[in-house]
Amino acid sequence: MIIHNIELAASVLNEEGIIGLPTETVYGLAGNIFSEKAIKAIYQIKQRPLFNPLIVHIKSFEDLSTIAEEVPPIAIKLAKAFWPGPLTLLLKKKPLVADLVTSGKATVAVRIPDHPIALALLNRIDFPLAAPSANPFGMISPTKAKHVNEYFKDLMILDGGECINGIESTIIGFQGNEVIVYRLGSITLDEIEPIAGKVSLINKNDSAPEAPGMLSKHYAPRTPLVVAETIQELIQQFKNKKIGLLLFSNTFEGLPENAVQIILSPNKNLSEAASKLYDALHQLDKLNLDIIIAEKLPEEGLGMVMNDKLRRASVET
Ligand code: TXA
Ligand code: MG
């Protein structure tokens, strides 16, 4: 059920229920971090393994001290620069934060979402919200209330419109003096490095993911997806198949008859493309195609982030 009533959403959360939460990145599956019942329900409906911890959403910088301690100065600097916004910090957790939320880790992932409805809701309740992306484990993240509704029929979803960023938050942790990016996301390395200095990128690791957003197979549509440097070759390769093309800015001329194409940004704007990426994947995934061919984006800024997400959604060819 999609609702617009913030009071109603707050009352469900107060009663240890869970809701679909709009944020500027993607929709979350949110519950009271202090309610074991709510947290268990999140893992259960998402079919998420218990070893994969949740992000905690707070309403203000002041609230950080309720869940985290020994916050390094560089983390404070980053928080001041990017909060509210799509930057998640991994910080030493206070004992009050249950192991269930952090999967037994000593750190808690935290951010302030930059979305008026999410903030209004957080201001009406007196606890932070744990919220992973509101998709079943391993599937495409939702950027519209209706995507969440398609995944979880019985869930109450607070409608906040289309997510403006459309890509998950960037996750950053700290080790000694080192600043480590664990997941590429809406805030790019070009934005982080002027503030944090040189960062290390640990964004790929199959065997023991620090942040399972790093699992190399992730965010996948049901339809097989390939990422193409040159579209033409792959169209040849799949010429007798039903093809969906996901293109950056230019339409593809000479499209085979049974093919469809979605253009992410006719103006070559990477932010616009990012905001539309997951919706385009949701749309293509509904068409019973044999293959989705995604054009590789320019390997810079958000283009690099989107290429990373597409690679994780792709199959080997
Ligand atoms: O933009 C976002 O971050 C969205 C919105 C709803 O805020 N949330 C989101 O959550 O993408 P989720 O659960 O889909 O991805 C969070 C990632 C997971 O890969 C998880 O493993 C990692 O953050 N994570 C959470 N807590 C962690 C911790 N203490 N240490 C390492 N990784 C952590
Ligand atoms: Mg996710």
mmCIF file of C-alpha atoms and ligand atoms in Angstrom:
data_model
loop_
_atom_site.group_PDB
_atom_site.id
_atom_site.type_symbol
_atom_site.label_atom_id
_atom_site.label_comp_id
_atom_site.label_asym_id
_atom_site.label_seq_id
_atom_site.Cartn_x
_atom_site.Cartn_y
_atom_site.Cartn_z
ATOM 1 C CA MET A 1 0.000 0.000 0.000
ATOM 2 C CA ILE A 2 1.373 3.408 -0.995
ATOM 3 C CA ILE A 3 0.539 6.184 1.478
ATOM 4 C CA HIS A 4 1.243 9.913 1.803
ATOM 5 C CA ASN A 5 0.509 10.326 5.488
ATOM 6 C CA ILE A 6 3.658 10.861 7.559
ATOM 7 C CA GLU A 7 1.727 10.488 10.855
ATOM 8 C CA LEU A 8 0.490 7.077 9.789
ATOM 9 C CA ALA A 9 4.014 5.982 8.831
ATOM 10 C CA ALA A 10 5.278 7.222 12.219
ATOM 11 C CA SER A 11 2.606 5.262 14.067
ATOM 12 C CA VAL A 12 3.519 2.039 12.247
ATOM 13 C CA LEU A 13 7.177 2.589 13.221
ATOM 14 C CA ASN A 14 6.211 3.395 16.816
ATOM 15 C CA GLU A 15 4.446 0.042 16.947
ATOM 16 C CA GLU A 16 7.606 -1.768 15.794
ATOM 17 C CA GLY A 17 6.346 -2.190 12.243
ATOM 18 C CA ILE A 18 8.373 -1.525 9.091
ATOM 19 C CA ILE A 19 7.683 0.789 6.154
ATOM 20 C CA GLY A 20 9.015 1.757 2.740
ATOM 21 C CA LEU A 21 10.988 4.983 3.249
ATOM 22 C CA PRO A 22 11.762 7.531 0.523
ATOM 23 C CA THR A 23 15.294 8.942 0.463
ATOM 24 C CA GLU A 24 17.257 10.933 -2.096
ATOM 25 C CA THR A 25 19.228 7.811 -3.113
ATOM 26 C CA VAL A 26 16.867 4.833 -3.231
ATOM 27 C CA TYR A 27 13.863 3.735 -1.160
ATOM 28 C CA GLY A 28 14.668 1.999 2.102
ATOM 29 C CA LEU A 29 12.975 -0.695 4.154
ATOM 30 C CA ALA A 30 12.862 1.086 7.487
ATOM 31 C CA GLY A 31 12.344 0.154 11.124
ATOM 32 C CA ASN A 32 13.234 1.336 14.647
ATOM 33 C CA ILE A 33 16.911 0.440 15.292
ATOM 34 C CA PHE A 34 16.032 -0.264 18.925
ATOM 35 C CA SER A 35 13.270 -2.771 18.078
ATOM 36 C CA GLU A 36 14.450 -6.351 17.669
ATOM 37 C CA LYS A 37 11.091 -7.184 16.142
ATOM 38 C CA ALA A 38 11.387 -4.506 13.448
ATOM 39 C CA ILE A 39 15.011 -5.337 12.618
ATOM 40 C CA LYS A 40 14.242 -9.049 12.318
ATOM 41 C CA ALA A 41 11.314 -8.226 10.044
ATOM 42 C CA ILE A 42 13.605 -6.179 7.767
ATOM 43 C CA TYR A 43 16.059 -9.053 7.327
ATOM 44 C CA GLN A 44 13.223 -11.472 6.846
ATOM 45 C CA ILE A 45 11.210 -9.656 4.200
ATOM 46 C CA LYS A 46 14.357 -8.612 2.320
ATOM 47 C CA GLN A 47 15.620 -12.210 2.534
ATOM 48 C CA ARG A 48 18.885 -10.676 3.541
ATOM 49 C CA PRO A 49 21.567 -12.830 5.171
ATOM 50 C CA LEU A 50 22.150 -11.835 8.787
ATOM 51 C CA PHE A 51 25.857 -11.223 8.086
ATOM 52 C CA ASN A 52 24.974 -8.172 5.969
ATOM 53 C CA PRO A 53 24.498 -5.160 8.291
ATOM 54 C CA LEU A 54 22.010 -2.296 7.959
ATOM 55 C CA ILE A 55 22.512 1.461 7.478
ATOM 56 C CA VAL A 56 21.157 3.669 10.247
ATOM 57 C CA HIS A 57 19.405 6.929 9.335
ATOM 58 C CA ILE A 58 19.476 9.825 11.789
ATOM 59 C CA LYS A 59 17.832 13.249 11.619
ATOM 60 C CA SER A 60 20.683 15.488 12.756
ATOM 61 C CA PHE A 61 24.390 15.611 13.361
ATOM 62 C CA GLU A 62 23.682 15.925 17.111
ATOM 63 C CA ASP A 63 22.030 12.487 17.031
ATOM 64 C CA LEU A 64 25.252 10.889 15.877
ATOM 65 C CA SER A 65 26.501 10.668 19.463
ATOM 66 C CA THR A 66 23.561 8.450 20.431
ATOM 67 C CA ILE A 67 24.847 5.612 18.219
ATOM 68 C CA ALA A 68 28.543 6.241 17.464
ATOM 69 C CA GLU A 69 31.640 7.015 19.514
ATOM 70 C CA GLU A 70 35.249 7.997 18.920
ATOM 71 C CA VAL A 71 34.249 9.742 15.706
ATOM 72 C CA PRO A 72 37.516 10.745 13.987
ATOM 73 C CA PRO A 73 37.937 14.416 13.011
ATOM 74 C CA ILE A 74 38.033 13.525 9.323
ATOM 75 C CA ALA A 75 34.635 11.824 9.672
ATOM 76 C CA ILE A 76 33.236 14.968 11.262
ATOM 77 C CA LYS A 77 34.644 17.013 8.403
ATOM 78 C CA LEU A 78 33.025 14.730 5.831
ATOM 79 C CA ALA A 79 29.719 14.702 7.695
ATOM 80 C CA LYS A 80 29.705 18.495 7.859
ATOM 81 C CA ALA A 81 30.428 18.658 4.134
ATOM 82 C CA PHE A 82 27.898 16.103 2.907
ATOM 83 C CA TRP A 83 25.082 15.673 5.455
ATOM 84 C CA PRO A 84 22.222 15.625 4.944
ATOM 85 C CA GLY A 85 23.176 13.623 1.898
ATOM 86 C CA PRO A 86 24.221 10.361 0.276
ATOM 87 C CA LEU A 87 27.347 9.707 2.325
ATOM 88 C CA THR A 88 27.363 6.775 4.753
ATOM 89 C CA LEU A 89 30.082 6.684 7.402
ATOM 90 C CA LEU A 90 31.275 3.549 9.174
ATOM 91 C CA LEU A 91 31.929 4.532 12.786
ATOM 92 C CA LYS A 92 32.585 2.729 16.054
ATOM 93 C CA LYS A 93 29.185 1.800 17.441
ATOM 94 C CA LYS A 94 27.887 2.485 20.915
ATOM 95 C CA PRO A 95 26.874 -0.642 22.882
ATOM 96 C CA LEU A 96 23.256 0.550 22.666
ATOM 97 C CA VAL A 97 23.213 -0.382 18.978
ATOM 98 C CA ALA A 98 22.307 -4.071 18.792
ATOM 99 C CA ASP A 99 24.599 -6.587 17.108
ATOM 100 C CA LEU A 100 21.669 -7.571 14.927
ATOM 101 C CA VAL A 101 21.782 -4.139 13.246
ATOM 102 C CA THR A 102 25.537 -4.261 12.591
ATOM 103 C CA SER A 103 25.820 -8.036 12.063
ATOM 104 C CA GLY A 104 28.113 -8.210 15.060
ATOM 105 C CA LYS A 105 30.528 -5.636 13.630
ATOM 106 C CA ALA A 106 32.135 -3.063 15.892
ATOM 107 C CA THR A 107 31.108 -0.346 13.452
ATOM 108 C CA VAL A 108 27.735 1.116 12.592
ATOM 109 C CA ALA A 109 26.901 2.580 9.167
ATOM 110 C CA VAL A 110 25.146 5.940 9.478
ATOM 111 C CA ARG A 111 23.879 8.848 7.409
ATOM 112 C CA ILE A 112 21.380 11.716 7.405
ATOM 113 C CA PRO A 113 19.129 11.366 4.360
ATOM 114 C CA ASP A 114 18.562 14.497 2.274
ATOM 115 C CA HIS A 115 14.871 14.065 1.635
ATOM 116 C CA PRO A 116 12.187 16.340 3.101
ATOM 117 C CA ILE A 117 9.742 13.517 3.809
ATOM 118 C CA ALA A 118 12.352 11.232 5.343
ATOM 119 C CA LEU A 119 13.512 14.093 7.572
ATOM 120 C CA ALA A 120 9.954 15.058 8.524
ATOM 121 C CA LEU A 121 9.323 11.459 9.511
ATOM 122 C CA LEU A 122 12.575 11.194 11.494
ATOM 123 C CA ASN A 123 11.563 14.357 13.340
ATOM 124 C CA ARG A 124 8.265 12.792 14.395
ATOM 125 C CA ILE A 125 9.784 9.682 15.978
ATOM 126 C CA ASP A 126 12.332 9.422 18.749
ATOM 127 C CA PHE A 127 14.615 6.727 17.387
ATOM 128 C CA PRO A 128 16.883 6.353 14.333
ATOM 129 C CA LEU A 129 15.766 4.176 11.439
ATOM 130 C CA ALA A 130 17.671 1.174 10.151
ATOM 131 C CA ALA A 131 17.014 0.900 6.438
ATOM 132 C CA PRO A 132 18.609 -1.214 3.745
ATOM 133 C CA SER A 133 17.507 -0.576 0.161
ATOM 134 C CA ALA A 134 13.919 -1.784 -0.295
ATOM 135 C CA ASN A 135 14.602 -4.591 -2.741
ATOM 136 C CA PRO A 136 14.842 -8.316 -2.173
ATOM 137 C CA PHE A 137 18.485 -9.310 -1.677
ATOM 138 C CA GLY A 138 20.460 -9.088 -4.917
ATOM 139 C CA MET A 139 17.783 -7.322 -6.970
ATOM 140 C CA ILE A 140 17.587 -3.818 -8.451
ATOM 141 C CA SER A 141 17.183 -1.033 -5.910
ATOM 142 C CA PRO A 142 13.891 0.890 -6.032
ATOM 143 C CA THR A 143 13.769 4.577 -6.959
ATOM 144 C CA LYS A 144 9.970 4.926 -7.004
ATOM 145 C CA ALA A 145 7.296 3.914 -4.494
ATOM 146 C CA LYS A 146 5.774 1.675 -7.137
ATOM 147 C CA HIS A 147 9.017 -0.313 -7.504
ATOM 148 C CA VAL A 148 8.839 -1.074 -3.779
ATOM 149 C CA ASN A 149 5.176 -1.945 -4.092
ATOM 150 C CA GLU A 150 5.933 -4.406 -6.876
ATOM 151 C CA TYR A 151 8.492 -6.152 -4.677
ATOM 152 C CA PHE A 152 6.554 -6.121 -1.393
ATOM 153 C CA LYS A 153 2.785 -6.184 -1.875
ATOM 154 C CA ASP A 154 1.865 -6.031 1.817
ATOM 155 C CA LEU A 155 4.293 -3.325 2.860
ATOM 156 C CA MET A 156 3.157 0.195 3.731
ATOM 157 C CA ILE A 157 5.230 2.585 1.611
ATOM 158 C CA LEU A 158 5.521 6.292 2.307
ATOM 159 C CA ASP A 159 5.540 7.978 -1.093
ATOM 160 C CA GLY A 160 8.265 10.572 -1.547
ATOM 161 C CA GLY A 161 8.237 10.709 -5.331
ATOM 162 C CA GLU A 162 11.121 9.707 -7.506
ATOM 163 C CA CYS A 163 14.528 9.522 -5.787
ATOM 164 C CA ILE A 164 16.542 12.498 -6.994
ATOM 165 C CA ASN A 165 19.968 10.866 -6.919
ATOM 166 C CA GLY A 166 18.791 7.393 -7.851
ATOM 167 C CA ILE A 167 22.035 5.642 -6.829
ATOM 168 C CA GLU A 168 22.855 4.365 -3.324
ATOM 169 C CA SER A 169 24.968 6.357 -0.884
ATOM 170 C CA THR A 170 28.760 6.233 -0.967
ATOM 171 C CA ILE A 171 30.128 4.238 1.988
ATOM 172 C CA ILE A 172 33.294 5.406 3.723
ATOM 173 C CA GLY A 173 35.219 3.933 6.642
ATOM 174 C CA PHE A 174 38.371 4.863 8.534
ATOM 175 C CA GLN A 175 41.430 2.871 9.507
ATOM 176 C CA GLY A 176 44.109 4.809 11.323
ATOM 177 C CA ASN A 177 44.731 7.754 9.042
ATOM 178 C CA GLU A 178 43.375 5.986 6.023
ATOM 179 C CA VAL A 179 40.010 6.918 4.487
ATOM 180 C CA ILE A 180 38.521 3.935 2.700
ATOM 181 C CA VAL A 181 35.669 3.967 0.199
ATOM 182 C CA TYR A 182 33.845 0.648 0.530
ATOM 183 C CA ARG A 183 31.051 1.334 -1.920
ATOM 184 C CA LEU A 184 30.961 3.783 -4.790
ATOM 185 C CA GLY A 185 27.740 5.759 -4.772
ATOM 186 C CA SER A 186 26.053 9.089 -5.306
ATOM 187 C CA ILE A 187 28.956 11.135 -3.967
ATOM 188 C CA THR A 188 31.912 10.718 -6.288
ATOM 189 C CA LEU A 189 35.609 10.376 -5.465
ATOM 190 C CA ASP A 190 36.132 13.785 -7.099
ATOM 191 C CA GLU A 191 33.861 15.299 -4.467
ATOM 192 C CA ILE A 192 35.353 13.399 -1.541
ATOM 193 C CA GLU A 193 39.069 13.822 -2.176
ATOM 194 C CA PRO A 194 39.201 17.633 -1.867
ATOM 195 C CA ILE A 195 37.917 17.161 1.685
ATOM 196 C CA ALA A 196 39.342 13.814 2.767
ATOM 197 C CA GLY A 197 42.585 13.789 0.793
ATOM 198 C CA LYS A 198 43.574 10.676 -1.148
ATOM 199 C CA VAL A 199 41.238 7.774 -0.386
ATOM 200 C CA SER A 200 41.657 4.034 -0.896
ATOM 201 C CA LEU A 201 38.996 2.282 -2.891
ATOM 202 C CA ILE A 202 38.134 -1.227 -1.744
ATOM 203 C CA ASN A 203 35.134 -1.739 -3.893
ATOM 204 C CA LYS A 204 35.467 -5.296 -5.026
ATOM 205 C CA ASN A 205 35.918 -8.447 -3.045
ATOM 206 C CA ASP A 206 33.946 -11.601 -3.572
ATOM 207 C CA SER A 207 35.064 -13.866 -0.790
ATOM 208 C CA ALA A 208 34.731 -11.765 2.343
ATOM 209 C CA PRO A 209 32.968 -8.525 1.554
ATOM 210 C CA GLU A 210 33.486 -5.764 4.096
ATOM 211 C CA ALA A 211 30.292 -4.230 2.730
ATOM 212 C CA PRO A 212 28.259 -6.705 0.739
ATOM 213 C CA GLY A 213 27.227 -3.918 -1.680
ATOM 214 C CA MET A 214 30.688 -4.924 -2.852
ATOM 215 C CA LEU A 215 29.663 -8.434 -3.854
ATOM 216 C CA SER A 216 30.565 -8.537 -7.504
ATOM 217 C CA LYS A 217 27.129 -9.918 -8.460
ATOM 218 C CA HIS A 218 24.572 -7.468 -7.178
ATOM 219 C CA TYR A 219 21.668 -5.222 -8.131
ATOM 220 C CA ALA A 220 20.773 -7.603 -10.935
ATOM 221 C CA PRO A 221 17.674 -7.574 -13.084
ATOM 222 C CA ARG A 222 16.129 -10.963 -13.891
ATOM 223 C CA THR A 223 16.944 -10.479 -17.570
ATOM 224 C CA PRO A 224 20.594 -11.190 -18.408
ATOM 225 C CA LEU A 225 22.496 -7.929 -18.844
ATOM 226 C CA VAL A 226 25.726 -7.219 -20.670
ATOM 227 C CA VAL A 227 27.754 -4.026 -20.642
ATOM 228 C CA ALA A 228 29.049 -2.967 -24.045
ATOM 229 C CA GLU A 229 31.914 -0.754 -25.097
ATOM 230 C CA THR A 230 30.509 -0.922 -28.614
ATOM 231 C CA ILE A 231 26.820 -1.661 -28.962
ATOM 232 C CA GLN A 232 27.031 -2.665 -32.608
ATOM 233 C CA GLU A 233 29.015 -5.853 -32.022
ATOM 234 C CA LEU A 234 26.708 -7.145 -29.341
ATOM 235 C CA ILE A 235 23.602 -6.410 -31.365
ATOM 236 C CA GLN A 236 25.139 -8.603 -34.062
ATOM 237 C CA GLN A 237 25.865 -11.309 -31.519
ATOM 238 C CA PHE A 238 22.267 -11.314 -30.234
ATOM 239 C CA LYS A 239 20.560 -10.496 -33.506
ATOM 240 C CA ASN A 240 17.896 -13.179 -33.277
ATOM 241 C CA LYS A 241 17.016 -12.315 -29.700
ATOM 242 C CA LYS A 242 14.663 -9.807 -28.084
ATOM 243 C CA ILE A 243 17.036 -7.010 -27.151
ATOM 244 C CA GLY A 244 16.663 -4.095 -24.737
ATOM 245 C CA LEU A 245 19.185 -1.309 -25.172
ATOM 246 C CA LEU A 246 20.145 0.980 -22.321
ATOM 247 C CA LEU A 247 21.896 3.984 -23.826
ATOM 248 C CA PHE A 248 23.516 7.070 -22.385
ATOM 249 C CA SER A 249 22.603 9.919 -24.718
ATOM 250 C CA ASN A 250 22.225 8.935 -28.358
ATOM 251 C CA THR A 251 19.510 6.814 -29.906
ATOM 252 C CA PHE A 252 20.768 3.817 -31.798
ATOM 253 C CA GLU A 253 19.991 3.993 -35.493
ATOM 254 C CA GLY A 254 19.179 0.793 -37.306
ATOM 255 C CA LEU A 255 17.667 -0.955 -34.312
ATOM 256 C CA PRO A 256 16.543 -4.535 -34.978
ATOM 257 C CA GLU A 257 12.747 -4.822 -35.244
ATOM 258 C CA ASN A 258 12.057 -6.536 -31.937
ATOM 259 C CA ALA A 259 14.413 -4.315 -29.919
ATOM 260 C CA VAL A 260 13.549 -1.478 -27.515
ATOM 261 C CA GLN A 261 15.793 1.302 -26.304
ATOM 262 C CA ILE A 262 15.881 3.667 -23.342
ATOM 263 C CA ILE A 263 17.995 6.813 -23.430
ATOM 264 C CA LEU A 264 19.176 7.916 -19.982
ATOM 265 C CA SER A 265 20.093 11.515 -20.761
ATOM 266 C CA PRO A 266 19.790 13.101 -24.206
ATOM 267 C CA ASN A 267 21.805 16.055 -22.822
ATOM 268 C CA LYS A 268 24.699 13.823 -21.718
ATOM 269 C CA ASN A 269 24.116 14.751 -18.100
ATOM 270 C CA LEU A 270 25.522 12.069 -15.785
ATOM 271 C CA SER A 271 23.371 13.110 -12.788
ATOM 272 C CA GLU A 272 20.240 12.803 -14.872
ATOM 273 C CA ALA A 273 21.394 9.421 -16.171
ATOM 274 C CA ALA A 274 22.076 8.239 -12.605
ATOM 275 C CA SER A 275 18.633 9.293 -11.432
ATOM 276 C CA LYS A 276 17.045 7.236 -14.208
ATOM 277 C CA LEU A 277 19.307 4.202 -14.266
ATOM 278 C CA TYR A 278 17.435 1.860 -11.919
ATOM 279 C CA ASP A 279 14.013 2.875 -13.214
ATOM 280 C CA ALA A 280 15.205 2.039 -16.736
ATOM 281 C CA LEU A 281 16.402 -1.370 -15.530
ATOM 282 C CA HIS A 282 13.041 -1.962 -13.813
ATOM 283 C CA GLN A 283 11.237 -1.046 -17.048
ATOM 284 C CA LEU A 284 13.392 -3.226 -19.275
ATOM 285 C CA ASP A 285 13.189 -6.119 -16.854
ATOM 286 C CA LYS A 286 9.398 -6.208 -17.259
ATOM 287 C CA LEU A 287 9.486 -6.666 -21.025
ATOM 288 C CA ASN A 288 10.475 -10.346 -21.117
ATOM 289 C CA LEU A 289 13.555 -9.575 -23.136
ATOM 290 C CA ASP A 290 16.248 -12.131 -23.853
ATOM 291 C CA ILE A 291 19.046 -9.682 -23.155
ATOM 292 C CA ILE A 292 19.669 -6.139 -21.934
ATOM 293 C CA ILE A 293 22.653 -4.479 -23.611
ATOM 294 C CA ALA A 294 23.830 -1.518 -21.560
ATOM 295 C CA GLU A 295 26.143 1.018 -23.083
ATOM 296 C CA LYS A 296 29.221 1.719 -20.984
ATOM 297 C CA LEU A 297 29.058 5.258 -19.613
ATOM 298 C CA PRO A 298 31.940 7.726 -19.689
ATOM 299 C CA GLU A 299 34.381 6.435 -17.034
ATOM 300 C CA GLU A 300 34.340 9.607 -14.925
ATOM 301 C CA GLY A 301 32.447 10.847 -11.858
ATOM 302 C CA LEU A 302 28.982 9.310 -11.706
ATOM 303 C CA GLY A 303 29.646 7.518 -15.000
ATOM 304 C CA MET A 304 32.280 5.451 -13.217
ATOM 305 C CA VAL A 305 29.798 4.717 -10.419
ATOM 306 C CA MET A 306 27.101 3.632 -12.860
ATOM 307 C CA ASN A 307 29.554 1.426 -14.750
ATOM 308 C CA ASP A 308 30.386 -0.232 -11.443
ATOM 309 C CA LYS A 309 26.689 -0.908 -10.733
ATOM 310 C CA LEU A 310 26.108 -2.184 -14.283
ATOM 311 C CA ARG A 311 29.103 -4.481 -14.104
ATOM 312 C CA ARG A 312 27.731 -6.020 -10.936
ATOM 313 C CA ALA A 313 24.348 -6.493 -12.594
ATOM 314 C CA SER A 314 25.863 -8.163 -15.626
ATOM 315 C CA VAL A 315 26.478 -11.693 -16.808
ATOM 316 C CA GLU A 316 29.570 -13.020 -18.526
ATOM 317 C CA THR A 317 29.377 -13.171 -22.290
HETATM 318 O O1 TXA B 1 21.601 5.031 -0.150
HETATM 319 C C1 TXA B 1 21.635 4.115 0.670
HETATM 320 O O2 TXA B 1 22.647 3.833 1.305
HETATM 321 C C2 TXA B 1 20.347 3.320 0.887
HETATM 322 C C3 TXA B 1 19.306 4.251 1.513
HETATM 323 C C4 TXA B 1 18.039 3.539 1.869
HETATM 324 O O3 TXA B 1 19.863 4.910 2.603
HETATM 325 N N1 TXA B 1 20.590 2.175 1.689
HETATM 326 C C5 TXA B 1 21.296 1.115 1.248
HETATM 327 O O4 TXA B 1 21.362 0.095 2.158
HETATM 328 O O5 TXA B 1 21.803 1.071 0.156
HETATM 329 P P1 TXA B 1 21.868 -1.368 1.802
HETATM 330 O O6 TXA B 1 21.644 -2.150 3.018
HETATM 331 O O7 TXA B 1 21.202 -1.860 0.579
HETATM 332 O O8 TXA B 1 23.391 -1.196 1.570
HETATM 333 C C6 TXA B 1 24.169 -0.871 2.696
HETATM 334 C C7 TXA B 1 25.506 -1.502 2.586
HETATM 335 C C8 TXA B 1 25.431 -2.996 2.612
HETATM 336 O O9 TXA B 1 26.222 -3.483 1.553
HETATM 337 C C9 TXA B 1 26.054 -3.354 3.963
HETATM 338 O O10 TXA B 1 26.799 -4.517 3.895
HETATM 339 C C10 TXA B 1 26.935 -2.153 4.241
HETATM 340 O O11 TXA B 1 26.218 -1.080 3.724
HETATM 341 N N2 TXA B 1 27.145 -1.950 5.664
HETATM 342 C C11 TXA B 1 26.227 -1.610 6.596
HETATM 343 N N3 TXA B 1 26.781 -1.535 7.814
HETATM 344 C C12 TXA B 1 28.083 -1.831 7.665
HETATM 345 C C13 TXA B 1 29.194 -1.937 8.549
HETATM 346 N N4 TXA B 1 29.077 -1.715 9.851
HETATM 347 N N5 TXA B 1 30.394 -2.262 8.030
HETATM 348 C C14 TXA B 1 30.540 -2.512 6.700
HETATM 349 N N6 TXA B 1 29.530 -2.422 5.820
HETATM 350 C C15 TXA B 1 28.327 -2.094 6.277
HETATM 351 MG MG MG B 2 21.070 -2.581 -1.309
#
